[in-house]
């Protein structure tokens, strides 16, 4: 998953460096990474805010505003990540010993 966040981060910083803000920056990130979810965009924004290499105050303000705005977005289909249901493998299940009273 780190690769996806890194690509979103690069698109975010690249768009902010070109002067994009708000919806234009959000659309730019989605154009670069079509499967980017609000959750991942916020994670990439927080990564940018903690990156010591990003020193331009305007870029940090734009990224911060985008993170705050999309932090409270309603859940979309891209926000869901598939989760496998755990299955009990009979070979791995330990049998409990009866408790003596």
mmCIF file of N, CA, C and O in Angstrom:
data_model
loop_
_atom_site.group_PDB
_atom_site.id
_atom_site.type_symbol
_atom_site.label_atom_id
_atom_site.label_comp_id
_atom_site.label_asym_id
_atom_site.label_seq_id
_atom_site.Cartn_x
_atom_site.Cartn_y
_atom_site.Cartn_z
ATOM 1 N N UNK A 1 0.813 -1.188 0.000
ATOM 2 C CA UNK A 1 0.000 0.000 0.000
ATOM 3 C C UNK A 1 0.860 1.256 0.000
ATOM 4 O O UNK A 1 0.422 2.305 -0.443
ATOM 5 N N UNK A 2 2.070 1.154 0.450
ATOM 6 C CA UNK A 2 2.925 2.331 0.498
ATOM 7 C C UNK A 2 3.167 2.889 -0.895
ATOM 8 O O UNK A 2 3.284 4.093 -1.076
ATOM 9 N N UNK A 3 3.204 2.035 -1.914
ATOM 10 C CA UNK A 3 3.407 2.491 -3.273
ATOM 11 C C UNK A 3 2.271 3.372 -3.749
ATOM 12 O O UNK A 3 2.487 4.363 -4.448
ATOM 13 N N UNK A 4 1.045 3.024 -3.391
ATOM 14 C CA UNK A 4 -0.112 3.827 -3.782
ATOM 15 C C UNK A 4 -0.068 5.191 -3.105
ATOM 16 O O UNK A 4 -0.326 6.213 -3.731
ATOM 17 N N UNK A 5 0.264 5.202 -1.832
ATOM 18 C CA UNK A 5 0.348 6.459 -1.090
ATOM 19 C C UNK A 5 1.453 7.331 -1.675
ATOM 20 O O UNK A 5 1.290 8.544 -1.805
ATOM 21 N N UNK A 6 2.580 6.712 -2.053
ATOM 22 C CA UNK A 6 3.686 7.471 -2.637
ATOM 23 C C UNK A 6 3.288 8.116 -3.964
ATOM 24 O O UNK A 6 3.648 9.260 -4.238
ATOM 25 N N UNK A 7 2.545 7.388 -4.794
ATOM 26 C CA UNK A 7 2.101 7.952 -6.074
ATOM 27 C C UNK A 7 1.131 9.115 -5.839
ATOM 28 O O UNK A 7 1.195 10.134 -6.525
ATOM 29 N N UNK A 8 0.244 8.959 -4.882
ATOM 30 C CA UNK A 8 -0.699 10.033 -4.558
ATOM 31 C C UNK A 8 0.064 11.238 -4.003
ATOM 32 O O UNK A 8 -0.220 12.383 -4.346
ATOM 33 N N UNK A 9 1.053 10.970 -3.164
ATOM 34 C CA UNK A 9 1.896 12.028 -2.596
ATOM 35 C C UNK A 9 2.588 12.810 -3.714
ATOM 36 O O UNK A 9 2.591 14.042 -3.715
ATOM 37 N N UNK A 10 3.181 12.093 -4.667
ATOM 38 C CA UNK A 10 3.870 12.756 -5.777
ATOM 39 C C UNK A 10 2.911 13.609 -6.598
ATOM 40 O O UNK A 10 3.245 14.733 -6.988
ATOM 41 N N UNK A 11 1.707 13.080 -6.868
ATOM 42 C CA UNK A 11 0.711 13.843 -7.621
ATOM 43 C C UNK A 11 0.264 15.073 -6.831
ATOM 44 O O UNK A 11 0.077 16.162 -7.402
ATOM 45 N N UNK A 12 0.120 14.925 -5.545
ATOM 46 C CA UNK A 12 -0.312 16.018 -4.673
ATOM 47 C C UNK A 12 0.720 17.140 -4.652
ATOM 48 O O UNK A 12 0.391 18.309 -4.864
ATOM 49 N N UNK A 13 1.970 16.783 -4.412
ATOM 50 C CA UNK A 13 3.038 17.786 -4.355
ATOM 51 C C UNK A 13 3.244 18.415 -5.729
ATOM 52 O O UNK A 13 3.407 19.629 -5.852
ATOM 53 N N UNK A 14 3.220 17.591 -6.779
ATOM 54 C CA UNK A 14 3.397 18.119 -8.134
ATOM 55 C C UNK A 14 2.317 19.123 -8.502
ATOM 56 O O UNK A 14 2.602 20.177 -9.076
ATOM 57 N N UNK A 15 1.074 18.800 -8.171
ATOM 58 C CA UNK A 15 -0.021 19.726 -8.455
ATOM 59 C C UNK A 15 0.068 20.996 -7.637
ATOM 60 O O UNK A 15 -0.190 22.097 -8.139
ATOM 61 N N UNK A 16 0.445 20.865 -6.372
ATOM 62 C CA UNK A 16 0.577 22.043 -5.507
ATOM 63 C C UNK A 16 1.725 22.937 -5.978
ATOM 64 O O UNK A 16 1.623 24.166 -5.923
ATOM 65 N N UNK A 17 2.805 22.338 -6.460
ATOM 66 C CA UNK A 17 3.928 23.120 -6.974
ATOM 67 C C UNK A 17 3.550 23.889 -8.231
ATOM 68 O O UNK A 17 4.110 24.949 -8.501
ATOM 69 N N UNK A 18 2.598 23.354 -8.997
ATOM 70 C CA UNK A 18 2.136 24.047 -10.207
ATOM 71 C C UNK A 18 1.099 25.122 -9.888
ATOM 72 O O UNK A 18 0.605 25.783 -10.775
ATOM 73 N N UNK A 19 0.730 25.265 -8.621
ATOM 74 C CA UNK A 19 -0.192 26.318 -8.215
ATOM 75 C C UNK A 19 -1.646 25.885 -8.126
ATOM 76 O O UNK A 19 -2.525 26.721 -7.968
ATOM 77 N N UNK A 20 -1.915 24.592 -8.230
ATOM 78 C CA UNK A 20 -3.297 24.115 -8.124
ATOM 79 C C UNK A 20 -3.751 24.153 -6.669
ATOM 80 O O UNK A 20 -2.954 23.918 -5.761
ATOM 81 N N UNK A 21 -5.024 24.459 -6.470
ATOM 82 C CA UNK A 21 -5.597 24.515 -5.127
ATOM 83 C C UNK A 21 -6.979 23.891 -5.128
ATOM 84 O O UNK A 21 -7.623 23.778 -6.161
ATOM 85 N N UNK A 22 -7.447 23.512 -3.965
ATOM 86 C CA UNK A 22 -8.802 23.030 -3.708
ATOM 87 C C UNK A 22 -9.252 21.969 -4.708
ATOM 88 O O UNK A 22 -8.612 20.937 -4.824
ATOM 89 N N UNK A 23 -10.360 22.249 -5.407
ATOM 90 C CA UNK A 23 -10.930 21.247 -6.314
ATOM 91 C C UNK A 23 -10.011 20.936 -7.486
ATOM 92 O O UNK A 23 -9.970 19.797 -7.955
ATOM 93 N N UNK A 24 -9.279 21.930 -7.970
ATOM 94 C CA UNK A 24 -8.363 21.690 -9.083
ATOM 95 C C UNK A 24 -7.263 20.706 -8.668
ATOM 96 O O UNK A 24 -6.911 19.798 -9.430
ATOM 97 N N UNK A 25 -6.753 20.855 -7.464
ATOM 98 C CA UNK A 25 -5.726 19.940 -6.967
ATOM 99 C C UNK A 25 -6.308 18.548 -6.749
ATOM 100 O O UNK A 25 -5.693 17.549 -7.099
ATOM 101 N N UNK A 26 -7.503 18.479 -6.200
ATOM 102 C CA UNK A 26 -8.160 17.192 -5.970
ATOM 103 C C UNK A 26 -8.400 16.468 -7.296
ATOM 104 O O UNK A 26 -8.117 15.275 -7.420
ATOM 105 N N UNK A 27 -8.881 17.196 -8.312
ATOM 106 C CA UNK A 27 -9.095 16.591 -9.627
ATOM 107 C C UNK A 27 -7.781 16.152 -10.256
ATOM 108 O O UNK A 27 -7.710 15.115 -10.919
ATOM 109 N N UNK A 28 -6.722 16.929 -10.034
ATOM 110 C CA UNK A 28 -5.398 16.560 -10.552
ATOM 111 C C UNK A 28 -4.925 15.240 -9.936
ATOM 112 O O UNK A 28 -4.428 14.367 -10.642
ATOM 113 N N UNK A 29 -5.090 15.113 -8.635
ATOM 114 C CA UNK A 29 -4.681 13.868 -7.956
ATOM 115 C C UNK A 29 -5.496 12.687 -8.479
ATOM 116 O O UNK A 29 -4.951 11.618 -8.751
ATOM 117 N N UNK A 30 -6.808 12.880 -8.658
ATOM 118 C CA UNK A 30 -7.649 11.802 -9.178
ATOM 119 C C UNK A 30 -7.314 11.475 -10.626
ATOM 120 O O UNK A 30 -7.439 10.322 -11.043
ATOM 121 N N UNK A 31 -6.876 12.462 -11.405
ATOM 122 C CA UNK A 31 -6.470 12.197 -12.785
ATOM 123 C C UNK A 31 -5.184 11.379 -12.820
ATOM 124 O O UNK A 31 -5.030 10.477 -13.656
ATOM 125 N N UNK A 32 -4.267 11.679 -11.922
ATOM 126 C CA UNK A 32 -2.995 10.944 -11.858
ATOM 127 C C UNK A 32 -3.185 9.553 -11.255
ATOM 128 O O UNK A 32 -2.520 8.598 -11.654
ATOM 129 N N UNK A 33 -4.054 9.449 -10.256
ATOM 130 C CA UNK A 33 -4.302 8.191 -9.541
ATOM 131 C C UNK A 33 -5.816 7.974 -9.472
ATOM 132 O O UNK A 33 -6.446 8.344 -8.481
ATOM 133 N N UNK A 34 -6.413 7.380 -10.507
ATOM 134 C CA UNK A 34 -7.871 7.270 -10.574
ATOM 135 C C UNK A 34 -8.515 6.492 -9.425
ATOM 136 O O UNK A 34 -9.655 6.738 -9.083
ATOM 137 N N UNK A 35 -7.789 5.580 -8.828
ATOM 138 C CA UNK A 35 -8.367 4.781 -7.748
ATOM 139 C C UNK A 35 -8.053 5.349 -6.365
ATOM 140 O O UNK A 35 -8.253 4.676 -5.362
ATOM 141 N N UNK A 36 -7.598 6.589 -6.321
ATOM 142 C CA UNK A 36 -7.281 7.218 -5.040
ATOM 143 C C UNK A 36 -8.569 7.493 -4.275
ATOM 144 O O UNK A 36 -9.526 8.024 -4.809
ATOM 145 N N UNK A 37 -8.583 7.101 -3.029
ATOM 146 C CA UNK A 37 -9.740 7.356 -2.172
ATOM 147 C C UNK A 37 -9.462 8.584 -1.311
ATOM 148 O O UNK A 37 -8.319 9.027 -1.185
ATOM 149 N N UNK A 38 -10.505 9.120 -0.719
ATOM 150 C CA UNK A 38 -10.329 10.262 0.179
ATOM 151 C C UNK A 38 -9.389 9.902 1.326
ATOM 152 O O UNK A 38 -8.556 10.704 1.740
ATOM 153 N N UNK A 39 -9.518 8.686 1.816
ATOM 154 C CA UNK A 39 -8.677 8.220 2.916
ATOM 155 C C UNK A 39 -7.197 8.246 2.519
ATOM 156 O O UNK A 39 -6.349 8.718 3.271
ATOM 157 N N UNK A 40 -6.904 7.762 1.323
ATOM 158 C CA UNK A 40 -5.507 7.738 0.875
ATOM 159 C C UNK A 40 -4.990 9.137 0.569
ATOM 160 O O UNK A 40 -3.810 9.427 0.790
ATOM 161 N N UNK A 41 -5.852 9.991 0.054
ATOM 162 C CA UNK A 41 -5.432 11.362 -0.221
ATOM 163 C C UNK A 41 -5.107 12.083 1.087
ATOM 164 O O UNK A 41 -4.117 12.810 1.173
ATOM 165 N N UNK A 42 -5.892 11.855 2.110
ATOM 166 C CA UNK A 42 -5.609 12.453 3.419
ATOM 167 C C UNK A 42 -4.312 11.893 3.983
ATOM 168 O O UNK A 42 -3.483 12.643 4.518
ATOM 169 N N UNK A 43 -4.084 10.589 3.839
ATOM 170 C CA UNK A 43 -2.822 10.001 4.313
ATOM 171 C C UNK A 43 -1.630 10.597 3.585
ATOM 172 O O UNK A 43 -0.604 10.916 4.195
ATOM 173 N N UNK A 44 -1.748 10.760 2.266
ATOM 174 C CA UNK A 44 -0.660 11.363 1.493
ATOM 175 C C UNK A 44 -0.457 12.822 1.891
ATOM 176 O O UNK A 44 0.680 13.297 1.935
ATOM 177 N N UNK A 45 -1.537 13.519 2.195
ATOM 178 C CA UNK A 45 -1.430 14.909 2.635
ATOM 179 C C UNK A 45 -0.693 15.001 3.964
ATOM 180 O O UNK A 45 0.163 15.872 4.151
ATOM 181 N N UNK A 46 -1.014 14.106 4.871
ATOM 182 C CA UNK A 46 -0.315 14.106 6.164
ATOM 183 C C UNK A 46 1.157 13.748 5.994
ATOM 184 O O UNK A 46 2.016 14.284 6.695
ATOM 185 N N UNK A 47 1.447 12.854 5.053
ATOM 186 C CA UNK A 47 2.837 12.522 4.749
ATOM 187 C C UNK A 47 3.565 13.764 4.243
ATOM 188 O O UNK A 47 4.704 14.029 4.637
ATOM 189 N N UNK A 48 2.903 14.538 3.393
ATOM 190 C CA UNK A 48 3.513 15.769 2.870
ATOM 191 C C UNK A 48 3.742 16.786 3.979
ATOM 192 O O UNK A 48 4.754 17.489 3.986
ATOM 193 N N UNK A 49 2.796 16.867 4.910
ATOM 194 C CA UNK A 49 2.934 17.831 5.999
ATOM 195 C C UNK A 49 4.073 17.484 6.947
ATOM 196 O O UNK A 49 4.645 18.368 7.588
ATOM 197 N N UNK A 50 4.397 16.213 7.043
ATOM 198 C CA UNK A 50 5.481 15.795 7.939
ATOM 199 C C UNK A 50 6.811 15.634 7.219
ATOM 200 O O UNK A 50 7.821 15.354 7.868
ATOM 201 N N UNK A 51 6.837 15.826 5.910
ATOM 202 C CA UNK A 51 8.062 15.678 5.131
ATOM 203 C C UNK A 51 8.953 16.905 5.330
ATOM 204 O O UNK A 51 8.545 18.023 5.004
ATOM 205 N N UNK A 52 10.166 16.721 5.869
ATOM 206 C CA UNK A 52 11.034 17.885 6.082
ATOM 207 C C UNK A 52 11.530 18.490 4.777
ATOM 208 O O UNK A 52 12.010 19.622 4.768
ATOM 209 N N UNK A 53 11.393 17.770 3.658
ATOM 210 C CA UNK A 53 11.832 18.291 2.367
ATOM 211 C C UNK A 53 10.886 19.322 1.777
ATOM 212 O O UNK A 53 11.272 20.096 0.908
ATOM 213 N N UNK A 54 9.656 19.340 2.243
ATOM 214 C CA UNK A 54 8.679 20.320 1.750
ATOM 215 C C UNK A 54 8.748 21.534 2.670
ATOM 216 O O UNK A 54 8.315 21.486 3.814
ATOM 217 N N UNK A 55 9.300 22.629 2.119
ATOM 218 C CA UNK A 55 9.519 23.811 2.950
ATOM 219 C C UNK A 55 8.737 25.028 2.479
ATOM 220 O O UNK A 55 8.728 26.049 3.160
ATOM 221 N N UNK A 56 8.067 24.929 1.341
ATOM 222 C CA UNK A 56 7.296 26.049 0.819
ATOM 223 C C UNK A 56 5.997 26.180 1.611
ATOM 224 O O UNK A 56 5.176 25.265 1.646
ATOM 225 N N UNK A 57 5.812 27.324 2.233
ATOM 226 C CA UNK A 57 4.644 27.542 3.095
ATOM 227 C C UNK A 57 3.340 27.461 2.305
ATOM 228 O O UNK A 57 2.343 26.950 2.818
ATOM 229 N N UNK A 58 3.331 27.945 1.075
ATOM 230 C CA UNK A 58 2.107 27.923 0.278
ATOM 231 C C UNK A 58 1.705 26.485 -0.049
ATOM 232 O O UNK A 58 0.526 26.127 0.023
ATOM 233 N N UNK A 59 2.654 25.641 -0.383
ATOM 234 C CA UNK A 59 2.356 24.234 -0.656
ATOM 235 C C UNK A 59 1.807 23.568 0.596
ATOM 236 O O UNK A 59 0.820 22.827 0.539
ATOM 237 N N UNK A 60 2.394 23.838 1.728
ATOM 238 C CA UNK A 60 1.925 23.250 2.976
ATOM 239 C C UNK A 60 0.504 23.721 3.313
ATOM 240 O O UNK A 60 -0.319 22.926 3.768
ATOM 241 N N UNK A 61 0.201 24.991 3.057
ATOM 242 C CA UNK A 61 -1.144 25.501 3.309
ATOM 243 C C UNK A 61 -2.174 24.826 2.405
ATOM 244 O O UNK A 61 -3.258 24.454 2.849
ATOM 245 N N UNK A 62 -1.830 24.665 1.132
ATOM 246 C CA UNK A 62 -2.742 24.049 0.168
ATOM 247 C C UNK A 62 -2.986 22.583 0.524
ATOM 248 O O UNK A 62 -4.125 22.105 0.514
ATOM 249 N N UNK A 63 -1.927 21.875 0.872
ATOM 250 C CA UNK A 63 -2.039 20.457 1.234
ATOM 251 C C UNK A 63 -2.833 20.308 2.531
ATOM 252 O O UNK A 63 -3.686 19.427 2.648
ATOM 253 N N UNK A 64 -2.592 21.176 3.483
ATOM 254 C CA UNK A 64 -3.327 21.150 4.746
ATOM 255 C C UNK A 64 -4.819 21.379 4.512
ATOM 256 O O UNK A 64 -5.670 20.663 5.052
ATOM 257 N N UNK A 65 -5.145 22.371 3.686
ATOM 258 C CA UNK A 65 -6.549 22.667 3.398
ATOM 259 C C UNK A 65 -7.227 21.489 2.712
ATOM 260 O O UNK A 65 -8.376 21.148 3.024
ATOM 261 N N UNK A 66 -6.516 20.840 1.793
ATOM 262 C CA UNK A 66 -7.080 19.676 1.105
ATOM 263 C C UNK A 66 -7.309 18.526 2.083
ATOM 264 O O UNK A 66 -8.352 17.869 2.047
ATOM 265 N N UNK A 67 -6.370 18.303 2.979
ATOM 266 C CA UNK A 67 -6.508 17.221 3.958
ATOM 267 C C UNK A 67 -7.705 17.467 4.876
ATOM 268 O O UNK A 67 -8.497 16.559 5.127
ATOM 269 N N UNK A 68 -7.845 18.676 5.353
ATOM 270 C CA UNK A 68 -8.956 19.004 6.251
ATOM 271 C C UNK A 68 -10.289 18.873 5.521
ATOM 272 O O UNK A 68 -11.247 18.307 6.042
ATOM 273 N N UNK A 69 -10.333 19.365 4.309
ATOM 274 C CA UNK A 69 -11.589 19.337 3.552
ATOM 275 C C UNK A 69 -12.047 17.909 3.265
ATOM 276 O O UNK A 69 -13.228 17.586 3.375
ATOM 277 N N UNK A 70 -11.123 17.042 2.902
ATOM 278 C CA UNK A 70 -11.504 15.685 2.509
ATOM 279 C C UNK A 70 -11.445 14.687 3.659
ATOM 280 O O UNK A 70 -11.817 13.536 3.487
ATOM 281 N N UNK A 71 -11.036 15.110 4.812
ATOM 282 C CA UNK A 71 -11.034 14.232 5.987
ATOM 283 C C UNK A 71 -12.448 13.847 6.373
ATOM 284 O O UNK A 71 -12.718 12.754 6.832
ATOM 285 N N UNK A 72 -13.384 14.732 6.164
ATOM 286 C CA UNK A 72 -14.762 14.506 6.565
ATOM 287 C C UNK A 72 -15.659 14.100 5.401
ATOM 288 O O UNK A 72 -16.877 14.103 5.539
ATOM 289 N N UNK A 73 -15.060 13.744 4.260
ATOM 290 C CA UNK A 73 -15.852 13.292 3.118
ATOM 291 C C UNK A 73 -16.630 12.042 3.469
ATOM 292 O O UNK A 73 -16.150 11.190 4.234
ATOM 293 N N UNK A 74 -17.819 11.901 2.893
ATOM 294 C CA UNK A 74 -18.541 10.632 3.087
ATOM 295 C C UNK A 74 -17.772 9.498 2.424
ATOM 296 O O UNK A 74 -16.993 9.715 1.497
ATOM 297 N N UNK A 75 -17.995 8.320 2.895
ATOM 298 C CA UNK A 75 -17.286 7.149 2.382
ATOM 299 C C UNK A 75 -17.725 6.880 0.951
ATOM 300 O O UNK A 75 -18.900 6.916 0.622
ATOM 301 N N UNK A 76 -16.751 6.604 0.082
ATOM 302 C CA UNK A 76 -17.029 6.253 -1.303
ATOM 303 C C UNK A 76 -16.590 4.820 -1.555
ATOM 304 O O UNK A 76 -15.951 4.194 -0.707
ATOM 305 N N UNK A 77 -16.900 4.298 -2.734
ATOM 306 C CA UNK A 77 -16.511 2.929 -3.072
ATOM 307 C C UNK A 77 -15.001 2.745 -3.035
ATOM 308 O O UNK A 77 -14.504 1.678 -2.680
ATOM 309 N N UNK A 78 -14.232 3.782 -3.390
ATOM 310 C CA UNK A 78 -12.778 3.665 -3.391
ATOM 311 C C UNK A 78 -12.197 3.616 -1.981
ATOM 312 O O UNK A 78 -11.047 3.255 -1.799
ATOM 313 N N UNK A 79 -12.981 4.026 -0.977
ATOM 314 C CA UNK A 79 -12.487 4.016 0.399
ATOM 315 C C UNK A 79 -12.476 2.624 1.005
ATOM 316 O O UNK A 79 -11.812 2.391 2.001
ATOM 317 N N UNK A 80 -13.243 1.726 0.433
ATOM 318 C CA UNK A 80 -13.295 0.372 0.972
ATOM 319 C C UNK A 80 -12.150 -0.460 0.423
ATOM 320 O O UNK A 80 -11.902 -0.476 -0.774
ATOM 321 N N UNK A 81 -11.468 -1.139 1.313
ATOM 322 C CA UNK A 81 -10.416 -2.053 0.907
ATOM 323 C C UNK A 81 -10.900 -3.460 1.206
ATOM 324 O O UNK A 81 -11.469 -3.711 2.272
ATOM 325 N N UNK A 82 -10.695 -4.374 0.276
ATOM 326 C CA UNK A 82 -11.193 -5.731 0.506
ATOM 327 C C UNK A 82 -10.537 -6.363 1.730
ATOM 328 O O UNK A 82 -9.329 -6.263 1.921
ATOM 329 N N UNK A 83 -11.352 -6.968 2.532
ATOM 330 C CA UNK A 83 -10.870 -7.638 3.738
ATOM 331 C C UNK A 83 -11.308 -9.089 3.656
ATOM 332 O O UNK A 83 -12.477 -9.388 3.453
ATOM 333 N N UNK A 84 -10.342 -9.972 3.796
ATOM 334 C CA UNK A 84 -10.668 -11.389 3.746
ATOM 335 C C UNK A 84 -11.221 -11.828 5.091
ATOM 336 O O UNK A 84 -10.721 -11.452 6.142
ATOM 337 N N UNK A 85 -12.270 -12.610 5.027
ATOM 338 C CA UNK A 85 -12.856 -13.149 6.243
ATOM 339 C C UNK A 85 -11.958 -14.263 6.771
ATOM 340 O O UNK A 85 -11.497 -15.118 6.008
ATOM 341 N N UNK A 86 -11.683 -14.264 8.050
ATOM 342 C CA UNK A 86 -10.849 -15.334 8.593
ATOM 343 C C UNK A 86 -11.596 -16.666 8.552
ATOM 344 O O UNK A 86 -12.798 -16.735 8.766
ATOM 345 N N UNK A 87 -10.867 -17.702 8.247
ATOM 346 C CA UNK A 87 -11.453 -19.037 8.232
ATOM 347 C C UNK A 87 -10.709 -19.890 9.239
ATOM 348 O O UNK A 87 -9.511 -19.724 9.452
ATOM 349 N N UNK A 88 -11.430 -20.788 9.843
ATOM 350 C CA UNK A 88 -10.815 -21.668 10.837
ATOM 351 C C UNK A 88 -10.303 -22.915 10.122
ATOM 352 O O UNK A 88 -11.064 -23.668 9.538
ATOM 353 N N UNK A 89 -9.017 -23.082 10.150
ATOM 354 C CA UNK A 89 -8.406 -24.277 9.581
ATOM 355 C C UNK A 89 -8.353 -25.317 10.690
ATOM 356 O O UNK A 89 -7.771 -25.082 11.749
ATOM 357 N N UNK A 90 -8.950 -26.458 10.445
ATOM 358 C CA UNK A 90 -9.042 -27.473 11.495
ATOM 359 C C UNK A 90 -7.675 -27.905 11.994
ATOM 360 O O UNK A 90 -7.514 -28.284 13.146
ATOM 361 N N UNK A 91 -6.669 -27.833 11.154
ATOM 362 C CA UNK A 91 -5.333 -28.234 11.577
ATOM 363 C C UNK A 91 -4.725 -27.206 12.527
ATOM 364 O O UNK A 91 -3.844 -27.539 13.319
ATOM 365 N N UNK A 92 -5.174 -25.953 12.450
ATOM 366 C CA UNK A 92 -4.607 -24.902 13.280
ATOM 367 C C UNK A 92 -5.398 -24.641 14.557
ATOM 368 O O UNK A 92 -4.917 -23.964 15.452
ATOM 369 N N UNK A 93 -6.609 -25.148 14.638
ATOM 370 C CA UNK A 93 -7.443 -24.912 15.805
ATOM 371 C C UNK A 93 -7.006 -25.838 16.933
ATOM 372 O O UNK A 93 -6.930 -27.040 16.773
ATOM 373 N N UNK A 94 -6.698 -25.241 18.068
ATOM 374 C CA UNK A 94 -6.286 -26.041 19.223
ATOM 375 C C UNK A 94 -7.522 -26.493 19.969
ATOM 376 O O UNK A 94 -8.466 -25.726 20.158
ATOM 377 N N UNK A 95 -7.494 -27.701 20.395
ATOM 378 C CA UNK A 95 -8.623 -28.220 21.184
ATOM 379 C C UNK A 95 -8.408 -27.832 22.629
ATOM 380 O O UNK A 95 -7.313 -27.928 23.164
ATOM 381 N N UNK A 96 -9.473 -27.351 23.253
ATOM 382 C CA UNK A 96 -9.407 -26.940 24.646
ATOM 383 C C UNK A 96 -9.551 -28.166 25.540
ATOM 384 O O UNK A 96 -10.344 -29.059 25.278
ATOM 385 N N UNK A 97 -8.794 -28.149 26.567
ATOM 386 C CA UNK A 97 -8.905 -29.216 27.563
ATOM 387 C C UNK A 97 -10.056 -28.869 28.504
ATOM 388 O O UNK A 97 -10.255 -27.704 28.831
ATOM 389 N N UNK A 98 -10.813 -29.862 28.919
ATOM 390 C CA UNK A 98 -11.917 -29.574 29.849
ATOM 391 C C UNK A 98 -11.373 -29.052 31.180
ATOM 392 O O UNK A 98 -10.337 -29.488 31.664
ATOM 393 N N UNK A 99 -12.081 -28.119 31.720
ATOM 394 C CA UNK A 99 -11.701 -27.504 32.984
ATOM 395 C C UNK A 99 -12.207 -28.380 34.116
ATOM 396 O O UNK A 99 -13.375 -28.760 34.157
ATOM 397 N N UNK A 100 -11.310 -28.705 35.039
ATOM 398 C CA UNK A 100 -11.701 -29.520 36.189
ATOM 399 C C UNK A 100 -12.297 -28.612 37.247
ATOM 400 O O UNK A 100 -11.758 -27.578 37.573
ATOM 401 N N UNK A 101 -13.421 -29.042 37.775
ATOM 402 C CA UNK A 101 -14.109 -28.227 38.759
ATOM 403 C C UNK A 101 -13.709 -28.562 40.169
ATOM 404 O O UNK A 101 -13.216 -29.495 40.605
#
